[in-house]
PDB file of C-alpha atoms in Angstrom:
ATOM      1  CA  THR A 261       8.922 -11.124 -32.637  1.00 40.00           C
ATOM      2  CA  GLU A 262       6.000  -8.843 -33.174  1.00 46.00           C
ATOM      3  CA  GLU A 263       6.940  -5.192 -33.630  1.00 47.00           C
ATOM      4  CA  GLU A 264       5.310  -2.803 -31.195  1.00 53.00           C
ATOM      5  CA  GLU A 265       4.001   0.577 -32.282  1.00 55.00           C
ATOM      6  CA  TYR A 266       4.725   3.614 -30.148  1.00 52.00           C
ATOM      7  CA  GLU A 267       3.559   7.199 -30.090  1.00 54.00           C
ATOM      8  CA  GLU A 268       5.205  10.142 -28.417  1.00 54.00           C
ATOM      9  CA  GLU A 269       3.375  11.353 -25.297  1.00 52.00           C
ATOM     10  CA  ASP A 270       5.862  14.056 -24.408  1.00 51.00           C
ATOM     11  CA  GLU A 271       9.453  14.780 -25.352  1.00 47.00           C
ATOM     12  CA  PHE A 272      10.864  11.993 -23.152  1.00 48.00           C
ATOM     13  CA  LEU A 273       8.277   9.218 -23.136  1.00 62.00           C
ATOM     14  CA  LEU A 274       7.087   6.806 -25.787  1.00 66.00           C
ATOM     15  CA  VAL A 275       3.813   4.973 -25.165  1.00 67.00           C
ATOM     16  CA  GLN A 276       2.586   1.678 -26.590  1.00 63.00           C
ATOM     17  CA  THR A 277      -0.282   2.481 -28.951  1.00 63.00           C
ATOM     18  CA  ASN A 278      -2.329  -0.647 -28.195  1.00 71.00           C
ATOM     19  CA  PRO A 279      -2.570  -0.863 -24.404  1.00 73.00           C
ATOM     20  CA  ASP A 280      -4.411  -3.802 -22.874  1.00 79.00           C
ATOM     21  CA  TRP A 281      -7.926  -3.107 -21.597  1.00 87.00           C
ATOM     22  CA  GLY A 282      -8.093  -1.835 -17.997  1.00 90.00           C
ATOM     23  CA  ILE A 283      -4.426  -0.911 -17.696  1.00 94.00           C
ATOM     24  CA  ILE A 284      -3.810   2.185 -15.574  1.00 94.00           C
ATOM     25  CA  SER A 285      -1.191   4.738 -16.528  1.00 91.00           C
ATOM     26  CA  PRO A 286       1.206   5.438 -13.655  1.00 92.00           C
ATOM     27  CA  ASN A 287       0.549   9.153 -14.292  1.00 90.00           C
ATOM     28  CA  ASN A 288      -3.241   8.782 -14.012  1.00 93.00           C
ATOM     29  CA  HIS A 289      -4.753  11.359 -11.639  1.00 95.00           C
ATOM     30  CA  TYR A 290      -6.689   8.716  -9.670  1.00 96.00           C
ATOM     31  CA  LYS A 291      -3.606   6.506  -9.428  1.00 96.00           C
ATOM     32  CA  LEU A 292      -1.674   9.425  -7.924  1.00 95.00           C
ATOM     33  CA  ILE A 293      -4.450   9.930  -5.340  1.00 97.00           C
ATOM     34  CA  TRP A 294      -4.405   6.156  -4.619  1.00 97.00           C
ATOM     35  CA  ASP A 295      -0.636   6.343  -4.056  1.00 97.00           C
ATOM     36  CA  PHE A 296      -1.017   9.375  -1.777  1.00 97.00           C
ATOM     37  CA  VAL A 297      -3.598   7.521   0.352  1.00 97.00           C
ATOM     38  CA  GLY A 298      -1.254   4.516   0.510  1.00 96.00           C
ATOM     39  CA  MET A 299       1.637   6.704   1.617  1.00 96.00           C
ATOM     40  CA  SER A 300      -0.575   8.282   4.295  1.00 96.00           C
ATOM     41  CA  PHE A 301      -1.419   4.794   5.597  1.00 95.00           C
ATOM     42  CA  ILE A 302       2.283   3.887   5.654  1.00 95.00           C
ATOM     43  CA  ILE A 303       3.095   7.003   7.706  1.00 96.00           C
ATOM     44  CA  TYR A 304       0.241   6.165  10.107  1.00 94.00           C
ATOM     45  CA  GLN A 305       1.598   2.638  10.528  1.00 92.00           C
ATOM     46  CA  ALA A 306       5.156   3.906  10.991  1.00 93.00           C
ATOM     47  CA  VAL A 307       3.906   5.782  14.056  1.00 93.00           C
ATOM     48  CA  VAL A 308       1.279   3.386  15.418  1.00 90.00           C
ATOM     49  CA  VAL A 309       3.016  -0.001  15.037  1.00 86.00           C
ATOM     50  CA  PRO A 310       5.998   0.890  17.263  1.00 89.00           C
ATOM     51  CA  TYR A 311       3.594   2.361  19.847  1.00 88.00           C
ATOM     52  CA  LYS A 312       1.488  -0.803  19.811  1.00 84.00           C
ATOM     53  CA  LEU A 313       4.580  -2.978  20.203  1.00 82.00           C
ATOM     54  CA  CYS A 314       6.075  -0.898  23.032  1.00 87.00           C
ATOM     55  CA  PHE A 315       2.906  -0.552  25.075  1.00 86.00           C
ATOM     56  CA  ASP A 316       1.204  -3.832  24.128  1.00 79.00           C
ATOM     57  CA  SER A 317      -1.720  -1.816  22.832  1.00 77.00           C
ATOM     58  CA  THR A 318      -4.641  -3.004  20.740  1.00 74.00           C
ATOM     59  CA  GLN A 319      -6.907  -0.762  18.730  1.00 73.00           C
ATOM     60  CA  LYS A 320     -10.645  -0.781  19.357  1.00 77.00           C
ATOM     61  CA  GLY A 321     -13.631   0.929  17.842  1.00 79.00           C
ATOM     62  CA  PHE A 322     -12.928   3.379  15.025  1.00 84.00           C
ATOM     63  CA  LEU A 323      -9.156   2.773  14.992  1.00 85.00           C
ATOM     64  CA  ALA A 324      -9.634  -0.997  14.729  1.00 83.00           C
ATOM     65  CA  ALA A 325     -11.973  -0.474  11.766  1.00 86.00           C
ATOM     66  CA  PHE A 326      -9.492   2.007  10.261  1.00 91.00           C
ATOM     67  CA  GLU A 327      -6.716  -0.583  10.462  1.00 89.00           C
ATOM     68  CA  ILE A 328      -8.900  -3.223   8.790  1.00 88.00           C
ATOM     69  CA  ILE A 329      -9.584  -0.716   6.011  1.00 93.00           C
ATOM     70  CA  GLN A 330      -5.819  -0.256   5.644  1.00 94.00           C
ATOM     71  CA  ASP A 331      -5.274  -4.009   5.399  1.00 92.00           C
ATOM     72  CA  VAL A 332      -7.921  -4.265   2.672  1.00 93.00           C
ATOM     73  CA  PHE A 333      -6.401  -1.252   0.886  1.00 96.00           C
ATOM     74  CA  PHE A 334      -2.923  -2.804   0.791  1.00 95.00           C
ATOM     75  CA  LEU A 335      -4.268  -6.130  -0.477  1.00 95.00           C
ATOM     76  CA  LEU A 336      -6.201  -4.273  -3.197  1.00 96.00           C
ATOM     77  CA  ASP A 337      -3.037  -2.326  -3.990  1.00 97.00           C
ATOM     78  CA  ILE A 338      -1.451  -5.591  -5.119  1.00 96.00           C
ATOM     79  CA  LEU A 339      -4.241  -5.972  -7.692  1.00 97.00           C
ATOM     80  CA  VAL A 340      -3.845  -2.348  -8.749  1.00 97.00           C
ATOM     81  CA  ASN A 341      -0.107  -2.885  -9.258  1.00 97.00           C
ATOM     82  CA  PHE A 342      -0.795  -5.844 -11.560  1.00 96.00           C
ATOM     83  CA  ASN A 343      -2.769  -3.411 -13.724  1.00 96.00           C
ATOM     84  CA  THR A 344      -0.540  -0.322 -13.620  1.00 96.00           C
ATOM     85  CA  GLY A 345       1.867   0.433 -16.440  1.00 93.00           C
ATOM     86  CA  TYR A 346       5.506   1.250 -15.851  1.00 92.00           C
ATOM     87  CA  VAL A 347       8.315   3.029 -17.695  1.00 91.00           C
ATOM     88  CA  HIS A 348      11.176   0.959 -19.084  1.00 89.00           C
ATOM     89  CA  ASP A 349      13.957   2.585 -21.124  1.00 87.00           C
ATOM     90  CA  GLY A 350      11.785   5.634 -21.838  1.00 85.00           C
ATOM     91  CA  ILE A 351       8.813   3.552 -22.972  1.00 87.00           C
ATOM     92  CA  LEU A 352       5.560   3.413 -21.025  1.00 89.00           C
ATOM     93  CA  VAL A 353       4.720  -0.305 -20.913  1.00 91.00           C
ATOM     94  CA  LEU A 354       0.959  -0.957 -20.997  1.00 91.00           C
ATOM     95  CA  ASN A 355       0.964  -4.688 -21.794  1.00 92.00           C
ATOM     96  CA  ARG A 356      -0.577  -6.730 -18.956  1.00 93.00           C
ATOM     97  CA  LYS A 357       1.755  -9.708 -19.447  1.00 93.00           C
ATOM     98  CA  GLU A 358       4.863  -7.503 -19.273  1.00 94.00           C
ATOM     99  CA  ILE A 359       3.463  -5.539 -16.316  1.00 95.00           C
ATOM    100  CA  SER A 360       2.669  -8.736 -14.407  1.00 96.00           C
ATOM    101  CA  TRP A 361       6.083 -10.248 -15.100  1.00 97.00           C
ATOM    102  CA  ASN A 362       7.867  -7.038 -14.052  1.00 96.00           C
ATOM    103  CA  TYR A 363       5.806  -6.762 -10.849  1.00 97.00           C
ATOM    104  CA  MET A 364       6.378 -10.433  -9.970  1.00 96.00           C
ATOM    105  CA  LYS A 365      10.139 -10.033 -10.470  1.00 96.00           C
ATOM    106  CA  ASN A 366      10.464  -6.862  -8.437  1.00 95.00           C
ATOM    107  CA  TRP A 367       7.850  -5.985  -5.812  1.00 94.00           C
ATOM    108  CA  PHE A 368       5.119  -8.627  -5.606  1.00 96.00           C
ATOM    109  CA  PHE A 369       6.581 -10.800  -2.836  1.00 94.00           C
ATOM    110  CA  ILE A 370       7.639  -7.783  -0.764  1.00 94.00           C
ATOM    111  CA  ASP A 371       4.142  -6.304  -1.137  1.00 93.00           C
ATOM    112  CA  LEU A 372       2.481  -9.620  -0.301  1.00 93.00           C
ATOM    113  CA  LEU A 373       4.591 -10.198   2.815  1.00 92.00           C
ATOM    114  CA  SER A 374       4.123  -6.641   4.049  1.00 90.00           C
ATOM    115  CA  SER A 375       0.396  -6.447   3.228  1.00 90.00           C
ATOM    116  CA  PHE A 376      -0.773  -9.742   4.662  1.00 88.00           C
ATOM    117  CA  PRO A 377      -2.907  -9.246   7.812  1.00 84.00           C
ATOM    118  CA  TYR A 378      -0.933 -11.547  10.133  1.00 80.00           C
ATOM    119  CA  ALA A 379      -2.990 -10.406  13.128  1.00 76.00           C
ATOM    120  CA  LEU A 380      -5.969 -12.142  11.521  1.00 77.00           C
ATOM    121  CA  LEU A 381      -4.124 -15.486  11.738  1.00 78.00           C
ATOM    122  CA  ILE A 382      -2.694 -14.897  15.209  1.00 76.00           C
ATOM    123  CA  SER A 383      -5.865 -13.716  16.928  1.00 74.00           C
ATOM    124  CA  PRO A 384      -8.997 -13.398  14.773  1.00 72.00           C
ATOM    125  CA  SER A 385     -11.151 -12.267  17.707  1.00 71.00           C
ATOM    126  CA  GLU A 386      -8.762  -9.400  18.492  1.00 71.00           C
ATOM    127  CA  TYR A 387      -8.472  -8.510  14.799  1.00 70.00           C
ATOM    128  CA  PHE A 388     -12.200  -7.886  14.523  1.00 71.00           C
ATOM    129  CA  ASN A 389     -12.558  -6.263  17.964  1.00 65.00           C
ATOM    130  CA  LEU A 390     -14.584  -3.192  17.076  1.00 62.00           C
ATOM    131  CA  SER A 391     -16.334  -2.891  20.446  1.00 58.00           C
ATOM    132  CA  GLY A 392     -15.155   0.650  21.039  1.00 48.00           C
ATOM    133  CA  GLU A 393     -14.028   0.041  24.612  1.00 48.00           C
ATOM    134  CA  ILE A 394     -11.585   2.718  25.653  1.00 42.00           C
ATOM    135  CA  SER A 395      -8.687   1.776  27.847  1.00 46.00           C
ATOM    136  CA  SER A 396      -6.744   4.692  29.242  1.00 45.00           C
ATOM    137  CA  SER A 397      -3.966   2.632  30.858  1.00 47.00           C
ATOM    138  CA  ASN A 398      -1.593   3.140  27.941  1.00 45.00           C
ATOM    139  CA  ILE A 399      -2.366   6.855  27.719  1.00 50.00           C
ATOM    140  CA  THR A 400      -1.735   7.150  31.462  1.00 53.00           C
ATOM    141  CA  GLU A 401       1.561   5.299  31.068  1.00 55.00           C
ATOM    142  CA  VAL A 402       2.713   7.643  28.277  1.00 53.00           C
ATOM    143  CA  THR A 403       1.655  10.666  30.359  1.00 57.00           C
ATOM    144  CA  ASN A 404       3.679   9.368  33.326  1.00 58.00           C
ATOM    145  CA  ILE A 405       6.742   8.878  31.132  1.00 58.00           C
ATOM    146  CA  LEU A 406       6.414  12.399  29.725  1.00 56.00           C
ATOM    147  CA  GLU A 407       5.985  13.859  33.198  1.00 61.00           C
ATOM    148  CA  ASN A 408       9.122  12.020  34.407  1.00 59.00           C
ATOM    149  CA  LEU A 409      11.092  13.317  31.420  1.00 59.00           C
ATOM    150  CA  GLU A 410       9.855  16.838  32.048  1.00 59.00           C
ATOM    151  CA  ALA A 411      10.836  16.649  35.734  1.00 59.00           C
ATOM    152  CA  LYS A 412      14.453  15.754  34.886  1.00 55.00           C
TER     153      LYS A 412
END
């Protein structure tokens, strides 16, 4: 096998000296911002998806566009992950073939299943409903529930 050369980045991490072109370090400032945005989208979905399921709600206008943006973001995140290095046994791996193999073995199928916009297959017309119509029936229903809880 071909011997790899490493250099010390800090006291705990060795880095491959010949990284493949376009590989992103997991400690890259922009990658950390990307991950923060992704986590913000996950928190949003953790709140909104149960609401939508409980009250049979659909998003319209800005929120519908925002959710399409999230779907695109998570699909792009798969591509970003194929190009982001990882640490293995104290060595920062920056070889695209190793990164791809590691991602395919560990997270790719989970990411693909969780990122796929199933609503696009189920109801394309609803998926792209950006009309901005505002329906207050669900808000009224939540208000009624809260009022009933407060009365008890």
